[in-house]
Coordinates of C-alpha atoms in Angstrom, one line a residue:
X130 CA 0.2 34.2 17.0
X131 CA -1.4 31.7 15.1
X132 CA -2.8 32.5 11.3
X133 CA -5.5 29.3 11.6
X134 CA -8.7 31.2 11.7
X135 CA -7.0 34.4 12.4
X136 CA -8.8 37.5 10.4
X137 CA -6.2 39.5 8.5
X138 CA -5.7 42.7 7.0
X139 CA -2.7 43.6 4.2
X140 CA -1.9 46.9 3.2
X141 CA -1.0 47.1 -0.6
X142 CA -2.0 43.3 -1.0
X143 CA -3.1 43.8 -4.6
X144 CA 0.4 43.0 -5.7
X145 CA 3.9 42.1 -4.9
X146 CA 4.5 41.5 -1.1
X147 CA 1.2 41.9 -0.1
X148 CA -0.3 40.1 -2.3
X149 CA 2.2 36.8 -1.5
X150 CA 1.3 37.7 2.4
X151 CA -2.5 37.1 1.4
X152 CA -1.3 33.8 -0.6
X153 CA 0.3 32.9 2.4
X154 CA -2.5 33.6 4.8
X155 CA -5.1 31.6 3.3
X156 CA -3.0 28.7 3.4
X157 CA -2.4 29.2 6.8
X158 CA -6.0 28.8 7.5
X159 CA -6.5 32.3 7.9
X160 CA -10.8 32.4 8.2
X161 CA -10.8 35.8 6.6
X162 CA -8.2 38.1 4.6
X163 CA -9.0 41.7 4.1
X164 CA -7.3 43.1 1.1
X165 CA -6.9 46.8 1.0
X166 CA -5.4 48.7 -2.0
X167 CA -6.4 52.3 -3.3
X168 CA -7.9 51.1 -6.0
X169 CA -9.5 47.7 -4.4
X170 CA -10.6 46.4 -8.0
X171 CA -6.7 45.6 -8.4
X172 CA -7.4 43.0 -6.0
X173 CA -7.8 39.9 -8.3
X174 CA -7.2 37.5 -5.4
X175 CA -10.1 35.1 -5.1
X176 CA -11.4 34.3 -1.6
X177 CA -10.2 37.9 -0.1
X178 CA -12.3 40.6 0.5
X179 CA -11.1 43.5 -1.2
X180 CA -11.2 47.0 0.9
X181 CA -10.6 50.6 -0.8
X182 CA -7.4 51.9 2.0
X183 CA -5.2 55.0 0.6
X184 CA -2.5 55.1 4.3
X185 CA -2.1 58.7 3.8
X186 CA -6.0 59.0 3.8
X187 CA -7.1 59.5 7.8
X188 CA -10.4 59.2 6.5
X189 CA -9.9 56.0 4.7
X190 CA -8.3 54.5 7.9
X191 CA -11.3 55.6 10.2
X192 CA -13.7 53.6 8.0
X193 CA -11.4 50.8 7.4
X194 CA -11.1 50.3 11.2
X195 CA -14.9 50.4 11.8
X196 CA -15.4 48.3 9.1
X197 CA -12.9 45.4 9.7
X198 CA -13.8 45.3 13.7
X199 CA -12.7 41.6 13.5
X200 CA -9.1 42.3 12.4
X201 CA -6.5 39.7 14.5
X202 CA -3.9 40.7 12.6
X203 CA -2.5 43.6 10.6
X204 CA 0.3 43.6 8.7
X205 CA 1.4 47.0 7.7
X206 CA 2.7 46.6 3.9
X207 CA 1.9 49.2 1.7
X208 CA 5.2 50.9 1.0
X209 CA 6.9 53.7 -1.6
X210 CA 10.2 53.2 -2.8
X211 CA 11.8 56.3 -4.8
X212 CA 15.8 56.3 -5.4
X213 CA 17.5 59.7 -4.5
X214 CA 19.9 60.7 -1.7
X215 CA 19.4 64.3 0.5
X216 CA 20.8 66.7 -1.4
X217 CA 19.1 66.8 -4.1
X218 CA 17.0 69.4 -5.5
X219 CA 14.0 67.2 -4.8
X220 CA 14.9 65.8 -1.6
X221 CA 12.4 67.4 0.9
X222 CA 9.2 66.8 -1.2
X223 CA 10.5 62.7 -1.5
X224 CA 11.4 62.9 1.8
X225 CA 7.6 64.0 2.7
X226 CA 5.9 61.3 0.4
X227 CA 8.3 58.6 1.6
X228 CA 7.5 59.8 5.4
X229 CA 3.8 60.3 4.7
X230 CA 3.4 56.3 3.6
X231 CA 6.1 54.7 5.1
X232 CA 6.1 56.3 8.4
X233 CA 2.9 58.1 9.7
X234 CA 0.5 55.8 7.3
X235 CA 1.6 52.4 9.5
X236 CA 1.5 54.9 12.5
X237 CA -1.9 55.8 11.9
X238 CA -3.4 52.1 11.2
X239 CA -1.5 50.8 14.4
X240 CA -3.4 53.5 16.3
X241 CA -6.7 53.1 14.3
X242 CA -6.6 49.2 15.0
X243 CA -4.9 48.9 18.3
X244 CA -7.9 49.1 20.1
X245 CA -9.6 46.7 17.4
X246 CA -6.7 44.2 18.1
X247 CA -7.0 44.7 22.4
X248 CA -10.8 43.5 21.8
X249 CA -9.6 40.1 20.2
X250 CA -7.0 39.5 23.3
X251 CA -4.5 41.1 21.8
X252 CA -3.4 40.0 18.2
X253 CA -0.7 41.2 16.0
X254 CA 0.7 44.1 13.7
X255 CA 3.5 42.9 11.1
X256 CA 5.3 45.6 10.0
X257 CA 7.3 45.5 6.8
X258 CA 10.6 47.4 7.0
X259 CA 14.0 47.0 5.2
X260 CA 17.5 46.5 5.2
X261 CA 17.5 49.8 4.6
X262 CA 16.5 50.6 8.3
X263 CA 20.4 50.5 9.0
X264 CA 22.7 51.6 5.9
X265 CA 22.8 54.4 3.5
X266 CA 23.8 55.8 0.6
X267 CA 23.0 58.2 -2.2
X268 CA 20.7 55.3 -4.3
X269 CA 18.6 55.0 -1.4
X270 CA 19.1 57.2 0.9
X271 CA 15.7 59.1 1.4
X272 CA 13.8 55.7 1.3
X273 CA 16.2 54.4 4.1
X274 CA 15.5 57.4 5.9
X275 CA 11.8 56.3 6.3
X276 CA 12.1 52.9 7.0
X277 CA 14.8 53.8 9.9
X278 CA 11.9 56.0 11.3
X279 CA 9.4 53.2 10.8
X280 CA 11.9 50.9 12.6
X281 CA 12.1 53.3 15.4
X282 CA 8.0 53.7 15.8
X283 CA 7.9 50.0 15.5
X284 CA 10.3 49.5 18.5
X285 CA 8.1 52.4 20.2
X286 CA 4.6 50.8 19.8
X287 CA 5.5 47.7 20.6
X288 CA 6.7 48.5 24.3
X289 CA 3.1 50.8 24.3
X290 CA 1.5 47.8 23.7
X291 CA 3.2 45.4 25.6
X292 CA 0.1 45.5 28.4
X293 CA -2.2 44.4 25.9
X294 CA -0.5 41.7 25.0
X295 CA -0.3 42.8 20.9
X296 CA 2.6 41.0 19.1
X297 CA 4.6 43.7 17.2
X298 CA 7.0 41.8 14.5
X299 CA 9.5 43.6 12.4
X300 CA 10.4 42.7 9.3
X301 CA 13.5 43.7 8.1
X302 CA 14.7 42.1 4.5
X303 CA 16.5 43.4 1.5
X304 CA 15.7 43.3 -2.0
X305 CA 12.1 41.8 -3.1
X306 CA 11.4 41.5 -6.4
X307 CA 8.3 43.6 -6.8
X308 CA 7.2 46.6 -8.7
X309 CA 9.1 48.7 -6.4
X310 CA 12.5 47.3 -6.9
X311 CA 12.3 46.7 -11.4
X312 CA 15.3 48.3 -12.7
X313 CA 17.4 47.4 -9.7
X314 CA 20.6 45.0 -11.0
X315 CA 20.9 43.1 -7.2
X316 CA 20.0 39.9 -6.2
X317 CA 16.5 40.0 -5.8
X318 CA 14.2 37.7 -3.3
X319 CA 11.1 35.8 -4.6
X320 CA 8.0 37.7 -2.8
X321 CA 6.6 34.2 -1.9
X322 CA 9.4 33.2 0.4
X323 CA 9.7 36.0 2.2
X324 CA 6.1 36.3 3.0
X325 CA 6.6 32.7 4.6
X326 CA 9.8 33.3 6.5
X327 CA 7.4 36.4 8.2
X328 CA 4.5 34.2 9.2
X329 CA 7.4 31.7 10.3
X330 CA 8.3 34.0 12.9
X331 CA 5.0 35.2 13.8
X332 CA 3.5 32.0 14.2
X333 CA 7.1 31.2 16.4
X334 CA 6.5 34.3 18.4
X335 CA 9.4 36.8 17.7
X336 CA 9.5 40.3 17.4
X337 CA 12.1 40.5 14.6
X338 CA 12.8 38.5 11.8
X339 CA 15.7 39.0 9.6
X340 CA 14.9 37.4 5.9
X341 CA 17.8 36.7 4.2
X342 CA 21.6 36.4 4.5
X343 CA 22.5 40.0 3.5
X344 CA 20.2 41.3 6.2
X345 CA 21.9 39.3 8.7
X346 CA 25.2 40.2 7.4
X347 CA 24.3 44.0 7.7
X348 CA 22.2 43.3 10.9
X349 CA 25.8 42.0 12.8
X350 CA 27.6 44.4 11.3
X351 CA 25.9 47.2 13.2
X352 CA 28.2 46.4 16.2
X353 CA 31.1 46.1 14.2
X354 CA 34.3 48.6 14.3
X355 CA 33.9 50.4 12.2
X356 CA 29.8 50.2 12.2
X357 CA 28.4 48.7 8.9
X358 CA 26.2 52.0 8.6
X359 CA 29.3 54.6 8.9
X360 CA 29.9 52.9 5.5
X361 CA 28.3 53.9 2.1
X362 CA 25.8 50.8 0.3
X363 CA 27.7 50.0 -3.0
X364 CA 25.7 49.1 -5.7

């Protein structure tokens, strides 16, 4: 898919990741960027059009959908990042929030604008997982949990919408640094590149882009002996 006069909508694009994926977009010749945050007056971006969008709101979905009925592309950003493994105390209730954005809030946009994209010929949904998709470990563990599930409904909807010839891309990168990864002592990737390396591989076609060496690394080790996922992360 092409981003020249494409019309686009971000999820979290107020900051961070999304907000380097709307950069990115308008440079790309994108004719239209919708920018959707819970709070849209965080959206300081000039030339965007900011939208109030809460994913775990089904209500704010439905009206985003019949609101944006030009949407070509949607890239499903908006993410929650909380350390803490599974047997913690807490576990279950992190577990729900993590699943509740991560999971059923990309889940419920991709059925919301499916039908939106099928009336454009088709389009795109970019959806931003994580190197975490495929390792664990007590740091991350709950978070990973999500984005293996998001992986997994990626995968899923993709095939599903094969016949209307919607472009699904996974994302899969590790560390950015954003909001959502301050206090983290790793190697950290500039938000900027990676939102370029995505559109790389959306513009080229693919359904899966791996961002960085480390993701590579972990993404061949998944066939290794023994698997790179039996195997705890180390910080």
């Amino acid at each position: 898919m092409r981003l020249a006069n494409a019309t686009v909508l971000i999820t979290g694009a107020n900051r961070g990741l999304g907000l380097a994926f709307a950069r990115e977009a308008q440079a790309r010749g994108a004719r239209k960027v919708y920018a959707a945050a819970r709070d849209p007056a965080s959206v300081t971006l000039a030339g965007v059009i900011p939208i109030k969008l809460d994913v775990t709101s089904p209500d704010d979905i439905t009206v985003a959908a019949r609101e944006c009925g030009d949407v070509t592309l949607l890239i499903n950003n908006a993410g929650v990042a909380a350390t803490g493994g599974f047997l913690a105390d807490t576990s279950v209730a992190s577990a729900q929030r993590h699943l509740d954005t991560n999971v059923f809030g990309p889940l419920r946009m991709t059925q919301a604008f499916a039908p939106v994209l099928a009336a454009h010929g088709g389009g795109a949904i970019l959806n931003v997982l994580s190197i975490s998709s495929w390792i664990s470990g007590p740091l991350l563990g709950v978070y990973g949990m999500s984005k293996s599930a998001a992986w997994a409904m990626t995968n899923g909807t993709r095939i599903e919408l094969l016949n209307q010839h919607t472009q699904v891309l996974a994302l899969h990168v590790g560390f950015i640094d954003t909001d959502l990864t301050r206090g983290f002592d790793v190697p950290k990737l500039a938000p900027d590149a990676v939102a370029r390396t995505a559109l790389d591989a959306l513009e080229a076609g693919a359904s899966e882009v791996l961002a960085d060496d480390l993701t590579r690394q972990v993404h061949a080790g998944l066939s290794a002996d023994p698997a790179v996922y039996l195997q705890p992360i180390s910080r």
